[in-house]
Short mmCIF file of C-alpha atoms in Angstrom, two decimals:
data_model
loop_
_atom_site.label_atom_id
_atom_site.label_comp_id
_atom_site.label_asym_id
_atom_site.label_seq_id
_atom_site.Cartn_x
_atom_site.Cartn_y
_atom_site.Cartn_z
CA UNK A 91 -38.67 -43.88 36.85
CA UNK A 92 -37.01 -40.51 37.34
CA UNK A 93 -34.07 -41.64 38.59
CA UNK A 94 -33.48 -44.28 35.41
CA UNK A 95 -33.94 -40.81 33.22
CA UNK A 96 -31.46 -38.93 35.16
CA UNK A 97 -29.51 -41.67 35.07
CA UNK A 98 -29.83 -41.58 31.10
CA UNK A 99 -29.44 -38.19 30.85
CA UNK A 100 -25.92 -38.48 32.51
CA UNK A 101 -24.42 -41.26 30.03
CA UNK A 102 -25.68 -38.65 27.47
CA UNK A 103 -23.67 -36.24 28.93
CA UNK A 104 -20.52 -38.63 29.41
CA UNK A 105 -20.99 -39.51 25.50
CA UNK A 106 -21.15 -36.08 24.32
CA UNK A 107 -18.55 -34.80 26.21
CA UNK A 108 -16.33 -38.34 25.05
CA UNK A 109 -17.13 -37.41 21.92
CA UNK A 110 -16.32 -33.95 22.03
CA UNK A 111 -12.99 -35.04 23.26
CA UNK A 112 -12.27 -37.23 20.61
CA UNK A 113 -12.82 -34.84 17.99
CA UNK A 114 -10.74 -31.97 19.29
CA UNK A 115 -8.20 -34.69 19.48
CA UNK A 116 -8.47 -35.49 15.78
CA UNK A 117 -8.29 -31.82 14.88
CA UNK A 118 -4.83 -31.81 17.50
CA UNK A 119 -3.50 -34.73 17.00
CA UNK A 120 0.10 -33.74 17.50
CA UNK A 121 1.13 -36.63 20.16
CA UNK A 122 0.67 -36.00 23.71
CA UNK A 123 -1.75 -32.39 23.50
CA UNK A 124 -4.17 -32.76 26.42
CA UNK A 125 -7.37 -31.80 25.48
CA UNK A 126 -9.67 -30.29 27.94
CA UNK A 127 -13.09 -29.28 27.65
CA UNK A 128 -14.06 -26.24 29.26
CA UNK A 129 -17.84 -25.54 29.98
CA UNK A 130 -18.87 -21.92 30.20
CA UNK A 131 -20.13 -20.07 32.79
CA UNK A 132 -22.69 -17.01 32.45
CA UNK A 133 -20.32 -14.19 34.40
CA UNK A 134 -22.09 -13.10 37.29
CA UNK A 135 -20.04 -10.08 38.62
CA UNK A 136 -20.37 -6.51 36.68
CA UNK A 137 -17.72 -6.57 34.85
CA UNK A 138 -17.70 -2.74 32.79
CA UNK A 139 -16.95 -1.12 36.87
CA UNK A 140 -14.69 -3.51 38.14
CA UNK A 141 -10.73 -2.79 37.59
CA UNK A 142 -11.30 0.79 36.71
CA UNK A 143 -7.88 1.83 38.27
CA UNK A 144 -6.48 -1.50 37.79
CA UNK A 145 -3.67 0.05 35.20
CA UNK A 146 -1.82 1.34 37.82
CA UNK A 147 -0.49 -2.52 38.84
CA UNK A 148 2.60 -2.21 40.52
CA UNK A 149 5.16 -5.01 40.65
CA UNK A 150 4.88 -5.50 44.73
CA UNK A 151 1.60 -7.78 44.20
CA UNK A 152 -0.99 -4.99 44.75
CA UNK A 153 -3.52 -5.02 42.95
CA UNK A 154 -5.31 -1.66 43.42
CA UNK A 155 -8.87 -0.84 43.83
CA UNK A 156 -9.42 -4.10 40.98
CA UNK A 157 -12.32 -5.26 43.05
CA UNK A 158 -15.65 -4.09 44.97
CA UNK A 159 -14.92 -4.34 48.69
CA UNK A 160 -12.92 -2.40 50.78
CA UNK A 161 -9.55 -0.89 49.65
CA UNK A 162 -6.68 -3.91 50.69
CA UNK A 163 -4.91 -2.39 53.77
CA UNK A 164 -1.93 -5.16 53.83
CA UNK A 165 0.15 -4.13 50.62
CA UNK A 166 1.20 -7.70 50.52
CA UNK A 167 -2.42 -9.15 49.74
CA UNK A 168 -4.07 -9.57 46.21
CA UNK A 169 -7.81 -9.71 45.89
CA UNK A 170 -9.53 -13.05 43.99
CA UNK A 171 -8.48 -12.49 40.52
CA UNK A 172 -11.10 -14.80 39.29
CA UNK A 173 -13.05 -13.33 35.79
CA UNK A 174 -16.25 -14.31 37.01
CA UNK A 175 -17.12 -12.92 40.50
CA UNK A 176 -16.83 -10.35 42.28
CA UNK A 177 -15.13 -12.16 45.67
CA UNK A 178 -14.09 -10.57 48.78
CA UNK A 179 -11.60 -13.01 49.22
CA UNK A 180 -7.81 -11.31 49.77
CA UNK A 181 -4.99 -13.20 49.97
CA UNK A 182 -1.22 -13.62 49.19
CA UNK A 183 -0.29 -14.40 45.42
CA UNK A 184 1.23 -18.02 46.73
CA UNK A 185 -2.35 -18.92 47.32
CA UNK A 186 -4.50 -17.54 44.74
CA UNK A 187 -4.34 -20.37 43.03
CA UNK A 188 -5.65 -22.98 45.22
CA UNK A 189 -8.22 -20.43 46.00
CA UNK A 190 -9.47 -20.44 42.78
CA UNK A 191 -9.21 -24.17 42.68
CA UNK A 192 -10.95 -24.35 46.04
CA UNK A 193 -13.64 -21.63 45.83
CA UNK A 194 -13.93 -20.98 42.27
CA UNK A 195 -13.54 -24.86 40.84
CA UNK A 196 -11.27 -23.54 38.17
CA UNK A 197 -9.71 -26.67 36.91
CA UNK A 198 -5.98 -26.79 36.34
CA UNK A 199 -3.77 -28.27 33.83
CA UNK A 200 -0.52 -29.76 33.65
CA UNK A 201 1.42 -29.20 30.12
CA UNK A 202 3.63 -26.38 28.08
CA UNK A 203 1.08 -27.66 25.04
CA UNK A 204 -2.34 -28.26 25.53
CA UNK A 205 -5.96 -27.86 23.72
CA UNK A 206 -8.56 -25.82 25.35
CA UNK A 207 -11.80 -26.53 23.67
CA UNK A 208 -14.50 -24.27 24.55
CA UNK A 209 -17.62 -25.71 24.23
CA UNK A 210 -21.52 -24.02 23.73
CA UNK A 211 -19.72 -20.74 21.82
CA UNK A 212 -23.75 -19.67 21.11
CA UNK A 213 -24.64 -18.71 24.59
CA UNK A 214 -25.09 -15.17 25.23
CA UNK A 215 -23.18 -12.65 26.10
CA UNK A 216 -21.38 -12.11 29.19
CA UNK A 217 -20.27 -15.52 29.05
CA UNK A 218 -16.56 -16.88 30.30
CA UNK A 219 -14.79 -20.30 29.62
CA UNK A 220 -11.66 -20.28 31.96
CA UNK A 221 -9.02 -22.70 32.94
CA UNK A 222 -5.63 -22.69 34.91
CA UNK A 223 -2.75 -24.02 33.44
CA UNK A 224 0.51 -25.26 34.76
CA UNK A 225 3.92 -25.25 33.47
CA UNK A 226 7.18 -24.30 33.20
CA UNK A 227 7.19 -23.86 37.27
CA UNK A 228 4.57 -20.97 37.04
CA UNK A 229 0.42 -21.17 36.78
CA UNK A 230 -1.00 -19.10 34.18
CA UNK A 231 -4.86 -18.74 34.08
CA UNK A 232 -6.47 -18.62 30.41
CA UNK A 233 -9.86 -16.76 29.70
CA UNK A 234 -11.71 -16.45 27.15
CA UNK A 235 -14.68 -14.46 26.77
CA UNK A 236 -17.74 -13.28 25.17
CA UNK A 237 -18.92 -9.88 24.91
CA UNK A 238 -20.47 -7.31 23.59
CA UNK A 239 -18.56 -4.07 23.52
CA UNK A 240 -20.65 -2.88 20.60
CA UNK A 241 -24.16 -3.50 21.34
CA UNK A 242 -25.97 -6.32 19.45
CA UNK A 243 -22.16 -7.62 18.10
CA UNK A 244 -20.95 -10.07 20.88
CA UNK A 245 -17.29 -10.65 20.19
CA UNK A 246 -14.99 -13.35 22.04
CA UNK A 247 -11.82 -12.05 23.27
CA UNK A 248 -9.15 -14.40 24.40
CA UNK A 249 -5.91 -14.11 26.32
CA UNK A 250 -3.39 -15.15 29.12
CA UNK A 251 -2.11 -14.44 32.71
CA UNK A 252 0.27 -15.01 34.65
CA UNK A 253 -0.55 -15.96 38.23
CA UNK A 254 2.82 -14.23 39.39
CA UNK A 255 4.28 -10.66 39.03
CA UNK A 256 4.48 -8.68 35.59
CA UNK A 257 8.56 -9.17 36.07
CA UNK A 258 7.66 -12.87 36.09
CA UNK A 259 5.04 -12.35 33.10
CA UNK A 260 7.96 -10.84 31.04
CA UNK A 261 9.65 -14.43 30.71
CA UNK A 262 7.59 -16.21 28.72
CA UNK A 263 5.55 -16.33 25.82
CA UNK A 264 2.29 -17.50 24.76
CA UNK A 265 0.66 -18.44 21.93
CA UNK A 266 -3.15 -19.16 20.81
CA UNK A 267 -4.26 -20.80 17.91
CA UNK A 268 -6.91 -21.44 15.95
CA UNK A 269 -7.16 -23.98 13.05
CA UNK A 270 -9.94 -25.53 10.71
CA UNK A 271 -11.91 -25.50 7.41
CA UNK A 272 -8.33 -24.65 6.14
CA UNK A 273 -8.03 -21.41 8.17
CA UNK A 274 -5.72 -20.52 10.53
CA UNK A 275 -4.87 -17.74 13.42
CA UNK A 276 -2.29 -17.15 15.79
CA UNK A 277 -1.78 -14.64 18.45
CA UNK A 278 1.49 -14.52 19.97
CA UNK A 279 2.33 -12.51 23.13
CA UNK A 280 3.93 -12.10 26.57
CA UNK A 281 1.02 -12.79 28.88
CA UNK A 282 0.01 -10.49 30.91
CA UNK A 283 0.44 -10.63 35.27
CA UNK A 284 -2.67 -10.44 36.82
CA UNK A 285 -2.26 -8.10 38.54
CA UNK A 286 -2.96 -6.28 35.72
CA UNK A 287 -6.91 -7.79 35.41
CA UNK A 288 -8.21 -9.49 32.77
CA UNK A 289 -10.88 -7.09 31.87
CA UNK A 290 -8.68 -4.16 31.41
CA UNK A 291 -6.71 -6.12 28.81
CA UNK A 292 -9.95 -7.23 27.07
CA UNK A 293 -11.34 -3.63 27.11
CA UNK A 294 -8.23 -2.79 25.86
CA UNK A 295 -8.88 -5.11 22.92
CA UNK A 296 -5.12 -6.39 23.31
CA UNK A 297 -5.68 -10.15 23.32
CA UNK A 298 -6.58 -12.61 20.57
CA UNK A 299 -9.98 -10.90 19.14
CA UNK A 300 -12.58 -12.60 17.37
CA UNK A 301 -15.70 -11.44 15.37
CA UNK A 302 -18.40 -13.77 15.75
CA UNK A 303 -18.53 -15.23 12.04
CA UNK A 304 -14.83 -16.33 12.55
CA UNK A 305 -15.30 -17.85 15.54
CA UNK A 306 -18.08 -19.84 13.45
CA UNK A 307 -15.88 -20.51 10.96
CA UNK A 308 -13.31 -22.24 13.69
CA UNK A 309 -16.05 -23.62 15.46
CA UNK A 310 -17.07 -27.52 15.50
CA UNK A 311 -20.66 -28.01 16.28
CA UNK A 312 -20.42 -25.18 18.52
CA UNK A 313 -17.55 -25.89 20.14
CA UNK A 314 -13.89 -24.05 19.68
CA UNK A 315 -10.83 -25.84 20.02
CA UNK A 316 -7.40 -23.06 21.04
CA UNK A 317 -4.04 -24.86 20.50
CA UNK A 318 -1.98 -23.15 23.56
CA UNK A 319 1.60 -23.40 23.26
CA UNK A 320 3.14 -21.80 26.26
CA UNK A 321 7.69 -21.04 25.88
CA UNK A 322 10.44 -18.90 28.03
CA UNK A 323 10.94 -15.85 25.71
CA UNK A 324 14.66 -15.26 24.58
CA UNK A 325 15.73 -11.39 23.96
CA UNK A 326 12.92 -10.31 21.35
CA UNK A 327 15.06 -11.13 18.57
CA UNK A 328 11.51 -12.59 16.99
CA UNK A 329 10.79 -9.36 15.40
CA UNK A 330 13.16 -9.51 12.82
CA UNK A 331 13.06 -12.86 12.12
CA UNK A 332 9.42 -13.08 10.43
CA UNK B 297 9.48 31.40 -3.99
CA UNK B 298 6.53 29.25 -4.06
CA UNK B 299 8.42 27.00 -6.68
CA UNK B 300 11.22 26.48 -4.21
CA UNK B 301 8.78 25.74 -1.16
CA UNK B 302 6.77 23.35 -3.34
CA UNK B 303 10.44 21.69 -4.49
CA UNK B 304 11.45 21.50 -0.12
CA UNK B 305 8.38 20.10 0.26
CA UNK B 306 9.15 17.22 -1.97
CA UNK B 307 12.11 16.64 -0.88
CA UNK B 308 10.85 16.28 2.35
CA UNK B 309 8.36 13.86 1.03
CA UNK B 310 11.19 11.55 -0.45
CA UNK B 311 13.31 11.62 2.55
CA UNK B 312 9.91 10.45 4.50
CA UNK B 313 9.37 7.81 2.06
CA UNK B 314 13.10 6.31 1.84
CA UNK B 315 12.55 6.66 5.98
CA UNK B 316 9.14 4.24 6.11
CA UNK B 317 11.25 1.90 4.01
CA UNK B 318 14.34 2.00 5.73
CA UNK B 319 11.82 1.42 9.20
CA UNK B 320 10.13 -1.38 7.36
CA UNK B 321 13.00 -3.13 6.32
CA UNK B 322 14.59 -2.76 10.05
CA UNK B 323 11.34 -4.51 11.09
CA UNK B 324 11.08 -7.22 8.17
CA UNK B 325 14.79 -7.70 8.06
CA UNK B 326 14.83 -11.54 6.24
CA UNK B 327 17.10 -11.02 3.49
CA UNK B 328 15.28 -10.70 -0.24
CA UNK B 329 11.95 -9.66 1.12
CA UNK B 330 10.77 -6.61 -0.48
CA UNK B 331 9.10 -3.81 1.19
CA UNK B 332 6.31 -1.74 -0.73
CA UNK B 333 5.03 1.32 0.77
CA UNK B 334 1.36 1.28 -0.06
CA UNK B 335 -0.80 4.77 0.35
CA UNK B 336 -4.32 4.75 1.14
CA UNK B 337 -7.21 5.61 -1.35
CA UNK B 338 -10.35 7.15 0.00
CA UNK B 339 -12.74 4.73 -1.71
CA UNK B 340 -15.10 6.41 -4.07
CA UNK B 341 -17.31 3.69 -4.78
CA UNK B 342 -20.66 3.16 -2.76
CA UNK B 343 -19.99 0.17 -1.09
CA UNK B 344 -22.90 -1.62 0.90
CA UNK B 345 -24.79 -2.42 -2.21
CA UNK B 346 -22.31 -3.18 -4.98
CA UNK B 347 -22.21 -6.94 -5.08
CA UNK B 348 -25.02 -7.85 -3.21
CA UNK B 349 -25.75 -11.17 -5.55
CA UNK B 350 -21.81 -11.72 -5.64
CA UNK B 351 -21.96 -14.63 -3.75
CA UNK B 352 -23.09 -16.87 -6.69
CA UNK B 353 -20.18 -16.35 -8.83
CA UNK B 354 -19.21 -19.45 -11.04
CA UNK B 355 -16.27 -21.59 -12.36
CA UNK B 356 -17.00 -19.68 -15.87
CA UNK B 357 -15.53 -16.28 -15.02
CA UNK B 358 -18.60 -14.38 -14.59
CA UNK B 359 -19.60 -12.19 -11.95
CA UNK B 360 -22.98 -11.73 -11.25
CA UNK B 361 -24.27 -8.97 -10.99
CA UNK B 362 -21.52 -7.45 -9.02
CA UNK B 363 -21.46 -4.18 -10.42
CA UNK B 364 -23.74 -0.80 -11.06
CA UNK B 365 -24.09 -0.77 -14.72
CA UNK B 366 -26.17 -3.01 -16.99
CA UNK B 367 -25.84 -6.91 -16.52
CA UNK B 368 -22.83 -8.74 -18.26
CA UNK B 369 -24.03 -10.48 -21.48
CA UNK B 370 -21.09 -12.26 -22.84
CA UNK B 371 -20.55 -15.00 -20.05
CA UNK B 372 -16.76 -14.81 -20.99
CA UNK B 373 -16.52 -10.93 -20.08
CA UNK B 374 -16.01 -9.62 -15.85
CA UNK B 375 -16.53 -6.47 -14.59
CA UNK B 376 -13.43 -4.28 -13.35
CA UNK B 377 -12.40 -5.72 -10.08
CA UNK B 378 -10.97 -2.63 -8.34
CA UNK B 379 -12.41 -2.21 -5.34
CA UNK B 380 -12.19 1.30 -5.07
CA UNK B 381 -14.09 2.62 -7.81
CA UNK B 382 -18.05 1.67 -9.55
CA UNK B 383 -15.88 1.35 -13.33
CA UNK B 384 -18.01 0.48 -16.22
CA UNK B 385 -15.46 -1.75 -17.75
CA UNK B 386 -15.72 -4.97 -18.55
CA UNK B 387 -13.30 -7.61 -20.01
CA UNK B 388 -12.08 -11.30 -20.15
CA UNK B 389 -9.93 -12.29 -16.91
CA UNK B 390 -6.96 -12.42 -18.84
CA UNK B 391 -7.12 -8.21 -19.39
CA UNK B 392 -7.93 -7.76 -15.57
CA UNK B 393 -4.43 -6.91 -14.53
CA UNK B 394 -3.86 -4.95 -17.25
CA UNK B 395 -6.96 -2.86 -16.86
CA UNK B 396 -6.05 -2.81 -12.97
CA UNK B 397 -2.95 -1.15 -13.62
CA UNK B 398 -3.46 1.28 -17.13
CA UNK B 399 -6.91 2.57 -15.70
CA UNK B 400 -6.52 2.31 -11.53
CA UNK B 401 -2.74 2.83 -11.14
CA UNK B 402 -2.44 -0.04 -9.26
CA UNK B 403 1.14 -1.27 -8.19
CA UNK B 404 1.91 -4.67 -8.93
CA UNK B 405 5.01 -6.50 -7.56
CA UNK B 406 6.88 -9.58 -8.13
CA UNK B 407 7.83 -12.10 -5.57
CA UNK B 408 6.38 -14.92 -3.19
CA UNK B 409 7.58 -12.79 0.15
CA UNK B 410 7.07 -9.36 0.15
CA UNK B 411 5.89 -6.74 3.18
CA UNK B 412 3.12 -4.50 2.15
CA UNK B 413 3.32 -1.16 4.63
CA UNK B 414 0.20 0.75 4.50
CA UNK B 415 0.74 4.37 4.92
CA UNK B 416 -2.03 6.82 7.13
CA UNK B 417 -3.61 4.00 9.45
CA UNK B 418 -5.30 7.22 10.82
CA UNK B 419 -7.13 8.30 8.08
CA UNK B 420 -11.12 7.95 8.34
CA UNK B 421 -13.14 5.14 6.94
CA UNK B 422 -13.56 4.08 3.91
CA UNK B 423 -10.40 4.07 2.69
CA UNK B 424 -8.34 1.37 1.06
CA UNK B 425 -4.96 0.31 0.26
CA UNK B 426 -4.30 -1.66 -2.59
CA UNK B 427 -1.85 -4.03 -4.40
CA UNK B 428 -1.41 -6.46 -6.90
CA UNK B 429 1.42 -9.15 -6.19
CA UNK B 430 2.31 -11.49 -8.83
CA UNK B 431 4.27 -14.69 -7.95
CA UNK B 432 3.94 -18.25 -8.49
CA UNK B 433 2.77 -17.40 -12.44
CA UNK B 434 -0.48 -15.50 -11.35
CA UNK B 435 -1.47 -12.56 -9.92
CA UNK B 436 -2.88 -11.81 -6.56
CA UNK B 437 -4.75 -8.48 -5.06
CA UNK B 438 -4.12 -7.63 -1.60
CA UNK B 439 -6.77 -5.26 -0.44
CA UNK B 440 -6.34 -3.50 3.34
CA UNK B 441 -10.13 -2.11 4.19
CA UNK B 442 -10.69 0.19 7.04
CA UNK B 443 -14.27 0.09 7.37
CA UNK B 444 -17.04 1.24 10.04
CA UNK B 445 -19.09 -1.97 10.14
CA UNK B 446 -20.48 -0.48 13.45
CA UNK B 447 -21.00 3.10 13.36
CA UNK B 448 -17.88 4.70 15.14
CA UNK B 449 -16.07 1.81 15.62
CA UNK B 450 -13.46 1.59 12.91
CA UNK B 451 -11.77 -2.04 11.63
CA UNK B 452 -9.25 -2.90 9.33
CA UNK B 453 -10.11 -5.77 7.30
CA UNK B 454 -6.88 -7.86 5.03
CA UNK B 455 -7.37 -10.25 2.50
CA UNK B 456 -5.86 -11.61 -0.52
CA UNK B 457 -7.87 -12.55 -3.71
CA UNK B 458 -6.51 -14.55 -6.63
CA UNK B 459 -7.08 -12.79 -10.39
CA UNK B 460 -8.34 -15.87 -11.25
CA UNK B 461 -11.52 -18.97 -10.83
CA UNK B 462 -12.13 -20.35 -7.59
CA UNK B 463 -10.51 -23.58 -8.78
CA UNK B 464 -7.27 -22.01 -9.22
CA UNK B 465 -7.62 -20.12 -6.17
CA UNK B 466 -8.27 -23.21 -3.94
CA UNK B 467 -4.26 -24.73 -5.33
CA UNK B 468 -2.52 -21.25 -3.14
CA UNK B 469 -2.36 -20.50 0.22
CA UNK B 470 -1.64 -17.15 1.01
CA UNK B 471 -0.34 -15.72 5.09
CA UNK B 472 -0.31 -12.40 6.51
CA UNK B 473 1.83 -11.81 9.23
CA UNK B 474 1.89 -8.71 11.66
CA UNK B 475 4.80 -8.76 14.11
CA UNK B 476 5.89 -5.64 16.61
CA UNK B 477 5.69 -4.72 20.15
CA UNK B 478 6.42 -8.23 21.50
CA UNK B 479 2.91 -9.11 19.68
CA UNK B 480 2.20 -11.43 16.38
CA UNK B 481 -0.53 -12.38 14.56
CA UNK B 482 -1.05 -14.78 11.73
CA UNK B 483 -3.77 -15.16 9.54
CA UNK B 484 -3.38 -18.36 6.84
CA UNK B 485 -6.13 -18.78 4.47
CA UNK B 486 -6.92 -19.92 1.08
CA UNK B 487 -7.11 -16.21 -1.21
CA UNK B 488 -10.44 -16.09 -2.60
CA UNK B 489 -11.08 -15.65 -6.24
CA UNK B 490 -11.61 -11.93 -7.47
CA UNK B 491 -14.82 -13.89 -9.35
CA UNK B 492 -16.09 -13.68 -5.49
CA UNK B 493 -16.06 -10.02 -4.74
CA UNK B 494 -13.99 -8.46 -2.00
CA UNK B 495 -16.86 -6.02 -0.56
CA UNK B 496 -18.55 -9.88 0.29
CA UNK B 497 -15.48 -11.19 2.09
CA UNK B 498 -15.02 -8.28 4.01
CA UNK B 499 -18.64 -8.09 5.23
CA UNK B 500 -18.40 -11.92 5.73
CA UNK B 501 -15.30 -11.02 8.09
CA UNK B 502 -13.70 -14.14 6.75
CA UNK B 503 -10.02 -12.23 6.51
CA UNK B 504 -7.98 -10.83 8.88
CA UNK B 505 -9.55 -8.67 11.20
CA UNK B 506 -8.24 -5.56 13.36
CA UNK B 507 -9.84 -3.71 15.50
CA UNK B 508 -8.42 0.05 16.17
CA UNK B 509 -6.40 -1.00 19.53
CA UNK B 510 -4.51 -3.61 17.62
CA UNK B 511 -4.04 -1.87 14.42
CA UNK B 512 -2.55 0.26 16.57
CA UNK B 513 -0.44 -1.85 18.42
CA UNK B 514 0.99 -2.77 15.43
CA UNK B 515 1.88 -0.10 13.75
CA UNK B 516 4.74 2.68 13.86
CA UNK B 517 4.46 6.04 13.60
CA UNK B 518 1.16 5.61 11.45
CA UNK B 519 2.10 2.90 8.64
CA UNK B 520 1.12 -0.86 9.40
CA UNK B 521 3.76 -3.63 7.89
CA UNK B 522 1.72 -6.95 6.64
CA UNK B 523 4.67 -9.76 5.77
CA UNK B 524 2.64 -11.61 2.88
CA UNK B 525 4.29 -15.13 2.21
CA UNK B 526 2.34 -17.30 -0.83
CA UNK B 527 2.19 -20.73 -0.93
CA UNK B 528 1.01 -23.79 -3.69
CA UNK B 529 -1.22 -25.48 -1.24
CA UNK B 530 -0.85 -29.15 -0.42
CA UNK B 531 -3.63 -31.52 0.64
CA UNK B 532 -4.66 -29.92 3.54
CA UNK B 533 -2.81 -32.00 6.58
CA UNK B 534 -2.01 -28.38 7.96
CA UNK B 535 -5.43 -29.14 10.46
CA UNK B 536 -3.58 -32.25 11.92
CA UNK B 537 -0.01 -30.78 12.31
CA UNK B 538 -1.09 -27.41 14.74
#
C-alpha cells in the first residue's frame, strides 16, 4: 500500500514539475529557450562570515581567505565556490566545475539563452536556487538568493559568475530579466569572476535586487521565471547608445 | 562686497548647472533627447497616512479620501495631486496640471524621450524630485522618492503616473532606463493613474526600486540620469516576445 502512494506521489511530482515547464515556456516562448526548473535549497553554510576578505581577488586564481578551513598554501588552488556550503574542497579552477557537478549536484546548462525558473519563491530565508550554465566556451554559475539583510524584509538578490578569471569575466555580458502581468525588468552587467564570491557581490547589493512584493508580482504560482541572455561585450560603447 | 560674493556665487551655480547638463547629455547622447536637471524637494507633507483608502479610486475621477482636509463632495472635483505637499485644493482633472504648475512650481516638459537627472542623491529621506512630462497629448508625473521604508536603510523609489483615469492610463506604457558603469537597468510598466495615489505605489513597491548601493552605482558625482521613453501600448504580446 505504501509503495502504490509513493508511487503516486511521484507522478504528482512529474506532473507538477511538467506543468511548471510548460508554463514558463508559454511565458518564453521565443523558439529554442531551454527552460529549466531549479528547486531551492535551504543554505546550510553561514554565509554573513564567509568571504570577509574575499575583495582582495587577485587575477592569479586565488581566492583568499573566501572560505572556513585552512588558509590555501598552493597559490594555484581555488577553494569550492559553491553558495551553499561551506566545503573544504581546494582545487584548480579547470575543475571546479565538475566538482560542483560531482559533489554539489549543481546541474549545468547548455545555451547563450535560456529560462531559469525558480520555483517555491515563499520559503524562508536563507534560501538559494543555483544553476551552471554553459556557453560561449566558458561556464558561468547563476545564483539567486533570498535574504534578509534587513530583518523581517527577506529580499532576493540575483546575479552571475564567471567560473574563470575576472580578465575572462570582463568579456562578456549578461543579462536578467523579468517579465509578466505587463511588467518588466532588466539588469544588465559584466558578470562577475568568482573569485570574487558571490556573497560579497550580494552584500554589496550590486546584482539584480528584488523587494519581495515585486518578486510577487513576477511570480507564477510561486514560481519565478529569469530570461538569461548571456553575449561577448564590445568596447562599452552601450552607454551612449540608450 | 557681499553683493559681489552673492553674484560669484551664482555664477558658480550656473556654470555647475550647464556642467550636470553637459555630463548628462555625454551620458544620454541619442540625438533629440532632452535632458532636465531636476532638484530635490524635502517633502513637507506627512506621508504614511495620507491616502490610506486610496486604493479604491474609480473610473469617475474621484479620489477617495486621499487627502487631510474634509471629504470631496462633488464626485467631479480631485484633490491636488502633488506629492509633496497636504494642499487643500481641489479641482476637476482637467485644472490638475495647471494647479501643479501655478501653485507647486512644477516643471513640465514636452517630448516622448527625455532624461530626467535628479540632483543631491545624498540628501536625507524624504525628499522628492518631481516632474511633469507631457507627450503623446497628455500629461504624465514622474515622481523620484527616496524613502526609509526600513529605518536607516534608505531607497529610491521611480514611477510614472498618468494625469488622467485608469482607463486612459492602461493605453501608455512608460520605461525608465538607468545606464553607467558597465551596469543597466530597465523598468517597463504601465504608469498608474494620479486617481491612484503615488504614496500607495511606492509603499506597494510596484515601481522601480533602488537600494543605496545601486543608486549609487549609478550615479555621477551626486545626480542620477533616468532615460524616460513613453509608449501607446499595444495588446500586450510584450510577455511572449522576452
Amino acid at each position: 500500500m505504501l509503495f502504490f502512494t509513493q508511487c503516486f506521489g511521484a507522478v504528482l511530482d512529474l506532473i507538477h514539475l511538467r506543468f511548471q515547464h510548460y508554463k514558463a515556456k508559454r511565458v518564453f516562448s521565443a523558439a529554442g529557450q531551454l527552460v529549466c526548473v531549479v528547486n531551492p535549497t535551504h543554505s546550510l553554510k553561514y554565509a554573513p562570515t564567509r568571504c570577509a576578505a574575499a575583495q582582495a581577488s587577485t587575477e592569479q586564481g586565488i581566492l583568499p581567505a573566501c572560505h572556513h578551513h585552512e588558509a590555501v598554501h598552493d597559490p594555484q588552488l581555488v577553494p569550492c565556490t559553491c553558495p551553499l556550503f561551506s566545503c573544504p574542497w581546494e582545487g584548480h579552477l579547470e575543475v571546479v566545475v565538475s566538482h560542483l557537478r560531482q559533489t554539489h549536484r549543481i546541474n549545468i546548462l547548455q545555451g547563450a539563452e535560456i529560462v531559469f525558473l525558480a520555483t517555491d519563491m515563499h520559503l524562508p530565508a536563507p534560501t538559494d536556487w543555483i544553476i551552471m550554465h554553459s556557453c560561449l566556451g566558458h561556464q558561468f554559475l547563476l545564483v539567486l538568493r533570498k535574504q534578509e539583510k534587513y530583518e523581517g524584509h527577506p529580499q532576493f538578490f540575483a546575479t552571475m559568475m564567471l567560473i574563470g578569471t575576472p580578465t575572462q569575466a570582463n568579456n562578456f555580458t549578461y543579462r536578467l530579466e523579468l517579465n509578466r502581468n505587463q511588467r518588466r525588468l532588466k539588469w544588465e552587467a559584466t558578470p562577475r569572476s568568482i573569485l570574487e564570491c558571490v556573497d560579497s557581490v550580494i552584500s554589496d547589493g550590486d546584482c539584480l535586487v528584488l523587494n519581495t512584493s515585486l518578486a510577487q508580482l513576477f511570480s507564477d504560482n510561486g514560481s519565478l521565471a529569469i530570461g538569461i541572455v548571456i553575449t561577448t561585450s564590445k568596447v562599452h560603447s552601450s552607454e551612449a547608445e540608450m
